Tab-separated table of N, CA and C in Angstrom:
chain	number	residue	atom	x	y	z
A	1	UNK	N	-17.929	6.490	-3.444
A	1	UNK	CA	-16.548	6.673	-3.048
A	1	UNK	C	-15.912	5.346	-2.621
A	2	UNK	N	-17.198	4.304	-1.519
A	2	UNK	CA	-15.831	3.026	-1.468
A	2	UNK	C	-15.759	2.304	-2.856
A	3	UNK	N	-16.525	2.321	-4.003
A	3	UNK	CA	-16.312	1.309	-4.628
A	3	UNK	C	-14.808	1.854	-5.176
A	4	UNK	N	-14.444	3.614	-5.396
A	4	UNK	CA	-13.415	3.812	-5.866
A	4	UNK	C	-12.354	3.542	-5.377
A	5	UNK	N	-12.403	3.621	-3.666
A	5	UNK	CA	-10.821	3.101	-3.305
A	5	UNK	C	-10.944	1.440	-3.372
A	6	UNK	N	-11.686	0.904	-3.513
A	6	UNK	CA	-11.982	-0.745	-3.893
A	6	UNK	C	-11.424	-0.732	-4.923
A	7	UNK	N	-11.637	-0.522	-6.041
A	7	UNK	CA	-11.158	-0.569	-7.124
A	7	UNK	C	-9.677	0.337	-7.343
A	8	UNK	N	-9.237	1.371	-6.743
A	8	UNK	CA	-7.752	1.574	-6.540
A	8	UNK	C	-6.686	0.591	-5.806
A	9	UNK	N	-7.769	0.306	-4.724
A	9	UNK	CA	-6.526	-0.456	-3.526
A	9	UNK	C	-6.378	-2.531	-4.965
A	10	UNK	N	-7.565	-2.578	-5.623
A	10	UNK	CA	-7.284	-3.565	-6.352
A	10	UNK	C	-6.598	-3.490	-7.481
A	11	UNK	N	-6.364	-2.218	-8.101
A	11	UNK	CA	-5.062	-1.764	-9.004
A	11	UNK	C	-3.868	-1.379	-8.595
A	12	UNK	N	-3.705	-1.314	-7.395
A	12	UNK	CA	-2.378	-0.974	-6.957
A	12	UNK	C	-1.968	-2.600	-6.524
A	13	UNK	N	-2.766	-3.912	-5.978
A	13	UNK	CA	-2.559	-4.743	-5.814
A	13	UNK	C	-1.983	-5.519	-6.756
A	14	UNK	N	-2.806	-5.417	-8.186
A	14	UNK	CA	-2.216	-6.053	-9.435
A	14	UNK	C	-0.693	-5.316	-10.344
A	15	UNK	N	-0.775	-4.547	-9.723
A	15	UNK	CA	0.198	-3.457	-9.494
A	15	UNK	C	1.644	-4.456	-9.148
A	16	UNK	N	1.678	-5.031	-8.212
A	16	UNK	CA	2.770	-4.898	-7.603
A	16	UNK	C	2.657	-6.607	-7.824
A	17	UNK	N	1.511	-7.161	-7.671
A	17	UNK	CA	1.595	-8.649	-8.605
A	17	UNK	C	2.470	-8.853	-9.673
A	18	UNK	N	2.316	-7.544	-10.767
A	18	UNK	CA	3.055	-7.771	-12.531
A	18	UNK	C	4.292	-7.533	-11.894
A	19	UNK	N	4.737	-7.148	-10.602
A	19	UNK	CA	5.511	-7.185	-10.379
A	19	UNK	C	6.957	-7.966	-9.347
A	20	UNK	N	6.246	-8.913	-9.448
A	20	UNK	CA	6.701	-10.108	-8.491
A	20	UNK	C	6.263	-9.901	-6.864
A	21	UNK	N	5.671	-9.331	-6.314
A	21	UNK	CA	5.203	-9.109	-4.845
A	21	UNK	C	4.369	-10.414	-4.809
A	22	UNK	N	4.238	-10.494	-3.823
A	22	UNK	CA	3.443	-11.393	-2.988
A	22	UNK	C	2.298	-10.999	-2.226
A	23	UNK	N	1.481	-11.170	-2.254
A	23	UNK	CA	0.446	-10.067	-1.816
A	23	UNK	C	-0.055	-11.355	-0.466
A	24	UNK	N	0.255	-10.345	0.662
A	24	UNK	CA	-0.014	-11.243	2.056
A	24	UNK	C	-1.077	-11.351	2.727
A	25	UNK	N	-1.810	-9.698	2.647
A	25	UNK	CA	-3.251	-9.522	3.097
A	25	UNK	C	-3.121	-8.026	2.590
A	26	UNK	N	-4.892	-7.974	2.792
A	26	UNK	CA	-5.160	-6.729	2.061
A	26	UNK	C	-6.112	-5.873	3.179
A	27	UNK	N	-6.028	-5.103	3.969
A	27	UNK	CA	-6.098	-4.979	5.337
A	27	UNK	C	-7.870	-4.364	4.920
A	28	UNK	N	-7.488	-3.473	3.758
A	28	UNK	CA	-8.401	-2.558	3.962
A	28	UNK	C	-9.908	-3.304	3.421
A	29	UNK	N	-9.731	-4.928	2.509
A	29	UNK	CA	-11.297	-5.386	2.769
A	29	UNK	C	-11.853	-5.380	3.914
A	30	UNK	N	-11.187	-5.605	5.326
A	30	UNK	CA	-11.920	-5.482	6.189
A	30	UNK	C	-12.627	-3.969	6.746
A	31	UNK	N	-11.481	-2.942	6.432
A	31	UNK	CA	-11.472	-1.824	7.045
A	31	UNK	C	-11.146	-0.800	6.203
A	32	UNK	N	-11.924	-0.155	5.542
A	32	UNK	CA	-11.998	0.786	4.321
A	32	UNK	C	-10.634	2.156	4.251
A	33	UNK	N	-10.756	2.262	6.070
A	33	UNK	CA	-10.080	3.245	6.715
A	33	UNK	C	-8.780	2.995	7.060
A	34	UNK	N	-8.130	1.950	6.674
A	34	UNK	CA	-6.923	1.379	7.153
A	34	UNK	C	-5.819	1.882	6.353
A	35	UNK	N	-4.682	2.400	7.472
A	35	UNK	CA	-3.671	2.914	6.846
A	35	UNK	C	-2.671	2.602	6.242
A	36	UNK	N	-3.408	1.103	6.066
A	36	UNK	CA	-2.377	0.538	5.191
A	36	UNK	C	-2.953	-0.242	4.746
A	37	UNK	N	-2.911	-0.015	2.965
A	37	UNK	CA	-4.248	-1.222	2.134
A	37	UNK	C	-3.515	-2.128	1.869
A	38	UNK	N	-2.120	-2.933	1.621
A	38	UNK	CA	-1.755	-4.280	1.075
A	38	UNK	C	-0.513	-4.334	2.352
A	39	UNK	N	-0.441	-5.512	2.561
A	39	UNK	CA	0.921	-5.979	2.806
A	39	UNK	C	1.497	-7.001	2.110
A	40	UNK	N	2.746	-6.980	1.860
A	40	UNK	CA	2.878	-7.982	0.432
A	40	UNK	C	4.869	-8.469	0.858
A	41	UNK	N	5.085	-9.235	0.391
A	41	UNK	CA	6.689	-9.610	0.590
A	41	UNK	C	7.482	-9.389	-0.783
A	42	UNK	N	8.108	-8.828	-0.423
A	42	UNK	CA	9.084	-8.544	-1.980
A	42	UNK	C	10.692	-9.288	-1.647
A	43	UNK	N	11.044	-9.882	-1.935
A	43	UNK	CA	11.949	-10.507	-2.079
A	43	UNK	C	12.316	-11.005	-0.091
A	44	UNK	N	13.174	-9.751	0.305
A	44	UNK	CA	13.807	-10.884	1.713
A	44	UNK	C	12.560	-9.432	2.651
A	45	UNK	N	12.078	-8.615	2.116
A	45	UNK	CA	11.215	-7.359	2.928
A	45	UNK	C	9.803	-8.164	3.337
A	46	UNK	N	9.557	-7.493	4.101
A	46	UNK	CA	7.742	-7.392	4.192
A	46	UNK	C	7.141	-6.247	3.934
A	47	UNK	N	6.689	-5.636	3.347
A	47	UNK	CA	5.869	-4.087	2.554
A	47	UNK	C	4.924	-3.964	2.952
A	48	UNK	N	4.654	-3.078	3.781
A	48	UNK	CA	3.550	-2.524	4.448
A	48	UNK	C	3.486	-1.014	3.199
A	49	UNK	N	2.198	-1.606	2.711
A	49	UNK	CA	1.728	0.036	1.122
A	49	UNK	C	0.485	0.816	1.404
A	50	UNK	N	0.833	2.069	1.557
A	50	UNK	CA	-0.453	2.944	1.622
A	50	UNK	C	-0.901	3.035	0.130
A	51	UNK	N	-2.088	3.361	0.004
A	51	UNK	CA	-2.643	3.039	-1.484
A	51	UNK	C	-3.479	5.000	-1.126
A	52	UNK	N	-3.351	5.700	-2.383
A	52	UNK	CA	-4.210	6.923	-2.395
A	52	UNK	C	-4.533	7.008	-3.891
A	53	UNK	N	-5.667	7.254	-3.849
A	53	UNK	CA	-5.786	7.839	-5.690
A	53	UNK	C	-6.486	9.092	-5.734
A	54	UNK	N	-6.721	9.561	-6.962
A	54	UNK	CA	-7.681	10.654	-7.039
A	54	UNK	C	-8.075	10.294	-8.674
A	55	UNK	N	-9.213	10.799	-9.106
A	55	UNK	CA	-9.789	11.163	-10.154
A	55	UNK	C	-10.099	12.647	-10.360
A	56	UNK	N	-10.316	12.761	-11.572
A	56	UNK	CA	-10.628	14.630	-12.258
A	56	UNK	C	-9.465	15.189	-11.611
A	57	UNK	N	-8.701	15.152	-11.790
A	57	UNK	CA	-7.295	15.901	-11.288
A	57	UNK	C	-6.314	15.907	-12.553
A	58	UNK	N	-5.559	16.659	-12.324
A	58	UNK	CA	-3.826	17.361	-13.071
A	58	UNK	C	-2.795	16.931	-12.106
A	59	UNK	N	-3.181	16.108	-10.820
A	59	UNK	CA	-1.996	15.449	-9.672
A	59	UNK	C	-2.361	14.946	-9.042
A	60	UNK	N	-1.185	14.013	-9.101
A	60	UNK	CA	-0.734	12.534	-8.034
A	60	UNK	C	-1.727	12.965	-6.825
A	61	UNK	N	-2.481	12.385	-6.292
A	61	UNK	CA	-2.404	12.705	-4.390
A	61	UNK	C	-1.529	13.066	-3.469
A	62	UNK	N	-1.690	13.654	-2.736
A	62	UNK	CA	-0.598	13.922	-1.846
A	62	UNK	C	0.256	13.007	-1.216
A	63	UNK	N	1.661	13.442	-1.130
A	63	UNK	CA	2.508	12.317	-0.340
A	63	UNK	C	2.507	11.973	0.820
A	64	UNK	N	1.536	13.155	1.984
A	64	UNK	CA	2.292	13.002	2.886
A	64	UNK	C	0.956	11.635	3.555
A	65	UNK	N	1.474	11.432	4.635
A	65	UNK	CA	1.615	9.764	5.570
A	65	UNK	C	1.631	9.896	6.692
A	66	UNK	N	1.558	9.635	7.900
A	66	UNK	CA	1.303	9.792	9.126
A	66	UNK	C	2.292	8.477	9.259
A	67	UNK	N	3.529	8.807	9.163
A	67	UNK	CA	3.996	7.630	9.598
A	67	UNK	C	4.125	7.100	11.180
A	68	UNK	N	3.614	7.176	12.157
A	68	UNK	CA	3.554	6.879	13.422
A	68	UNK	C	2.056	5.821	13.370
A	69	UNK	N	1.067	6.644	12.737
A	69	UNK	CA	0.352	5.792	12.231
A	69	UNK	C	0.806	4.325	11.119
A	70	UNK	N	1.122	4.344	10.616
A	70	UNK	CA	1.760	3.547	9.742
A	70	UNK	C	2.167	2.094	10.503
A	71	UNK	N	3.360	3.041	11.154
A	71	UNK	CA	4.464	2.177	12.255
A	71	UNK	C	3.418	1.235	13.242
A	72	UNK	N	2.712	1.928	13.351
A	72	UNK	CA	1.662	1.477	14.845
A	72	UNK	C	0.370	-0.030	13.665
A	73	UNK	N	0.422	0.582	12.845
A	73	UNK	CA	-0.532	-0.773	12.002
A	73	UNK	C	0.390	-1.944	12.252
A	74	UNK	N	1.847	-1.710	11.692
A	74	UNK	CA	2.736	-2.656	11.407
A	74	UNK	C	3.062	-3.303	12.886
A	75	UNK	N	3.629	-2.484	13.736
A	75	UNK	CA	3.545	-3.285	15.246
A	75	UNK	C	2.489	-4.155	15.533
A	76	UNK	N	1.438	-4.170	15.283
A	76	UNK	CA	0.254	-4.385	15.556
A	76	UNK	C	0.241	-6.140	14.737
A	77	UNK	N	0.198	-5.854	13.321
A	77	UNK	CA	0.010	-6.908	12.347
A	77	UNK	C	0.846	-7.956	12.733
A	78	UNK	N	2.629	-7.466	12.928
A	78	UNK	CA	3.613	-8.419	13.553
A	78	UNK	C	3.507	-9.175	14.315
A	79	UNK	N	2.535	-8.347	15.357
A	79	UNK	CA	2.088	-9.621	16.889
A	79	UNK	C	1.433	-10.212	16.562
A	80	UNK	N	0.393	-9.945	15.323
A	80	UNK	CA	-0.945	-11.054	15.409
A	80	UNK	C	-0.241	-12.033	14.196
A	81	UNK	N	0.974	-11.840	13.244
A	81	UNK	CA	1.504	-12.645	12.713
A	81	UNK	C	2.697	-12.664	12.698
A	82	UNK	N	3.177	-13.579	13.439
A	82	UNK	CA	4.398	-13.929	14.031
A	82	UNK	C	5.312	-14.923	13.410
A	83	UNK	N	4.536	-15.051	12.260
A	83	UNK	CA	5.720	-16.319	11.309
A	83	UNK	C	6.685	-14.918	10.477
A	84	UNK	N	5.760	-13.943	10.434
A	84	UNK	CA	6.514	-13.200	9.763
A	84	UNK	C	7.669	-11.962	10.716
A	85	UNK	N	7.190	-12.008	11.434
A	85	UNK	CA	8.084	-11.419	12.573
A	85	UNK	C	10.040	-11.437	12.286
A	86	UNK	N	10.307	-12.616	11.605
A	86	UNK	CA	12.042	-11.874	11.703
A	86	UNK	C	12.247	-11.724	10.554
A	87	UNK	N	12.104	-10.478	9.953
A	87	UNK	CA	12.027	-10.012	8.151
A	87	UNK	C	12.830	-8.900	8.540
A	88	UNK	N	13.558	-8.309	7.160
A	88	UNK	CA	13.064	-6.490	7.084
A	88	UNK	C	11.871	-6.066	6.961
A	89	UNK	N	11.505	-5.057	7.313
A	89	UNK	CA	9.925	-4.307	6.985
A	89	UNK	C	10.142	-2.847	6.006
A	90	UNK	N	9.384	-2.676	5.488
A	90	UNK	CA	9.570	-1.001	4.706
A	90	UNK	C	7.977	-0.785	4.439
A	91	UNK	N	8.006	0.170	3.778
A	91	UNK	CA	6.670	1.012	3.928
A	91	UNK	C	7.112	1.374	2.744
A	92	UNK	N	6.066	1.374	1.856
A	92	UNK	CA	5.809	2.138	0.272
A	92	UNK	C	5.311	2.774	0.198
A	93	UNK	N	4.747	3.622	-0.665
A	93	UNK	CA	3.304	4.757	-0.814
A	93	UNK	C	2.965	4.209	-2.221
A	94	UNK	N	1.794	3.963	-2.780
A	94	UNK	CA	1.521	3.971	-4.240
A	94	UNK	C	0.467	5.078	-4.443
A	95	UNK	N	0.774	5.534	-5.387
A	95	UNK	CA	-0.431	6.695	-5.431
A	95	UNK	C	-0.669	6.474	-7.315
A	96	UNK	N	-2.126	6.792	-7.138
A	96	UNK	CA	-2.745	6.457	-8.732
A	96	UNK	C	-3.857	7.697	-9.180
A	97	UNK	N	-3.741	7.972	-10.280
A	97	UNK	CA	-4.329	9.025	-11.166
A	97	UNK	C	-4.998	8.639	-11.822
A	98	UNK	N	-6.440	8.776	-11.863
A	98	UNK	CA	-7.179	7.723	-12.516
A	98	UNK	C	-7.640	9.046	-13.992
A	99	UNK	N	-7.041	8.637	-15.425
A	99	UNK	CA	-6.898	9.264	-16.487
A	99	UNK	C	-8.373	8.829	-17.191
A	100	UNK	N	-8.884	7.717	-16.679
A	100	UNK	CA	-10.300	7.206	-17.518
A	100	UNK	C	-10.792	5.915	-17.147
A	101	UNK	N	-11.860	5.741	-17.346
A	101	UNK	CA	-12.906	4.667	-16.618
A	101	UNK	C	-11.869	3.245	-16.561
A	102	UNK	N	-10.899	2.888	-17.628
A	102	UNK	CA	-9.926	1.838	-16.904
A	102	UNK	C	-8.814	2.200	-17.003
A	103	UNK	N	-7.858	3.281	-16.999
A	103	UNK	CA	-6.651	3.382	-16.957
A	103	UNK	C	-6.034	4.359	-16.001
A	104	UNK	N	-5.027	4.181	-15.313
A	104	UNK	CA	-4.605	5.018	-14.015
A	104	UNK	C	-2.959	4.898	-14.449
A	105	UNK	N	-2.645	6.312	-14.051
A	105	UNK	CA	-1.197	6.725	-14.138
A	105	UNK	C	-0.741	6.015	-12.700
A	106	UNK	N	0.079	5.141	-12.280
A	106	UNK	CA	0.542	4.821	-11.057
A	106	UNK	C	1.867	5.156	-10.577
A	107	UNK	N	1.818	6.009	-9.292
A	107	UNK	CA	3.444	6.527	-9.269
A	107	UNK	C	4.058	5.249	-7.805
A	108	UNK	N	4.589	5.359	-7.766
A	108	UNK	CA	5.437	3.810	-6.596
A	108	UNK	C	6.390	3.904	-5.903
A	109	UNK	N	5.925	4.656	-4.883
A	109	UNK	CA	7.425	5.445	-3.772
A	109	UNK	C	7.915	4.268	-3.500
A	110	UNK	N	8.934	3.887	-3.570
A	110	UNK	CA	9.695	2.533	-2.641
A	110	UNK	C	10.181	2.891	-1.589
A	111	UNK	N	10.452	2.410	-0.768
A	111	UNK	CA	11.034	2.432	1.118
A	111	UNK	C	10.830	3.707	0.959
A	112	UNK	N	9.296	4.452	1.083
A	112	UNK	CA	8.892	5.867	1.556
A	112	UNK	C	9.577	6.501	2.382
A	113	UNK	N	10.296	5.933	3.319
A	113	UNK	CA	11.119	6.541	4.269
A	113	UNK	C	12.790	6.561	4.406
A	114	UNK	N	13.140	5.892	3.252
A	114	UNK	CA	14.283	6.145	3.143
A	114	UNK	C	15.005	5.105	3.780
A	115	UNK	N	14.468	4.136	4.459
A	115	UNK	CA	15.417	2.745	4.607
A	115	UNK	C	14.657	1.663	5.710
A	116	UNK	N	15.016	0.736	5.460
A	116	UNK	CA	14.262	-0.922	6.231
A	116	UNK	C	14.627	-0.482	7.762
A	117	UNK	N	13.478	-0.970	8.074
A	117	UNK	CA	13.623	-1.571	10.076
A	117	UNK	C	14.000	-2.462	9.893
């Protein structure tokens, strides 16, 4: 099971690479359990992304998020990095469907919550 979210949280990373992100840290090499696997800068934001996948399935993973949890990673990360401290922040969800040994359907909630701190 970790090599699979290893290998999700590193397709959702290249993910958002093809897509001009900036990939800042990736929380969850340290911490498998972390509720938030990339943080990355997209243009003037800082993106705090939950990463979920599933395999042998007919659907996405579930959407839902503990966003208090979420919020509380990001408070957290801000104090211990403080260059990044006067940004917008948003929160994404990526969720991936893994269709075969290398290819995954990827769906890409943007500002999961409906707008920047």
């Amino acid at each position: 099971m970790k090599e699979f979210i290893e290998k999700s949280n590193q397709a959702a990373a290249a993910y958002l690479n093809r897509r001009g992100y900036e990939i800042v840290e990736q929380p969850w090499e340290d911490d498998i359990d972390s509720p938030v696997s990339i943080v990355a800068q997209d243009e003037d934001a800082l993106v705090f992304v939950s990463v979920a996948a599933r395999r042998n399935s007919d659907s996405f993973p579930p959407e839902h998020v503990n966003q208090e949890e979420l919020e509380g990673f990001a408070i957290s990360w801000l104090k211990d990095n403080r260059d990044h401290a006067d940004c917008a922040i948003r929160f994404d969800r990526i969720g991936l469907l893994l269709i075969s040994p290398d290819r995954a359907l990827i769906r890409h909630h943007v500002n999961a919550w409906g707008s920047c701190v």
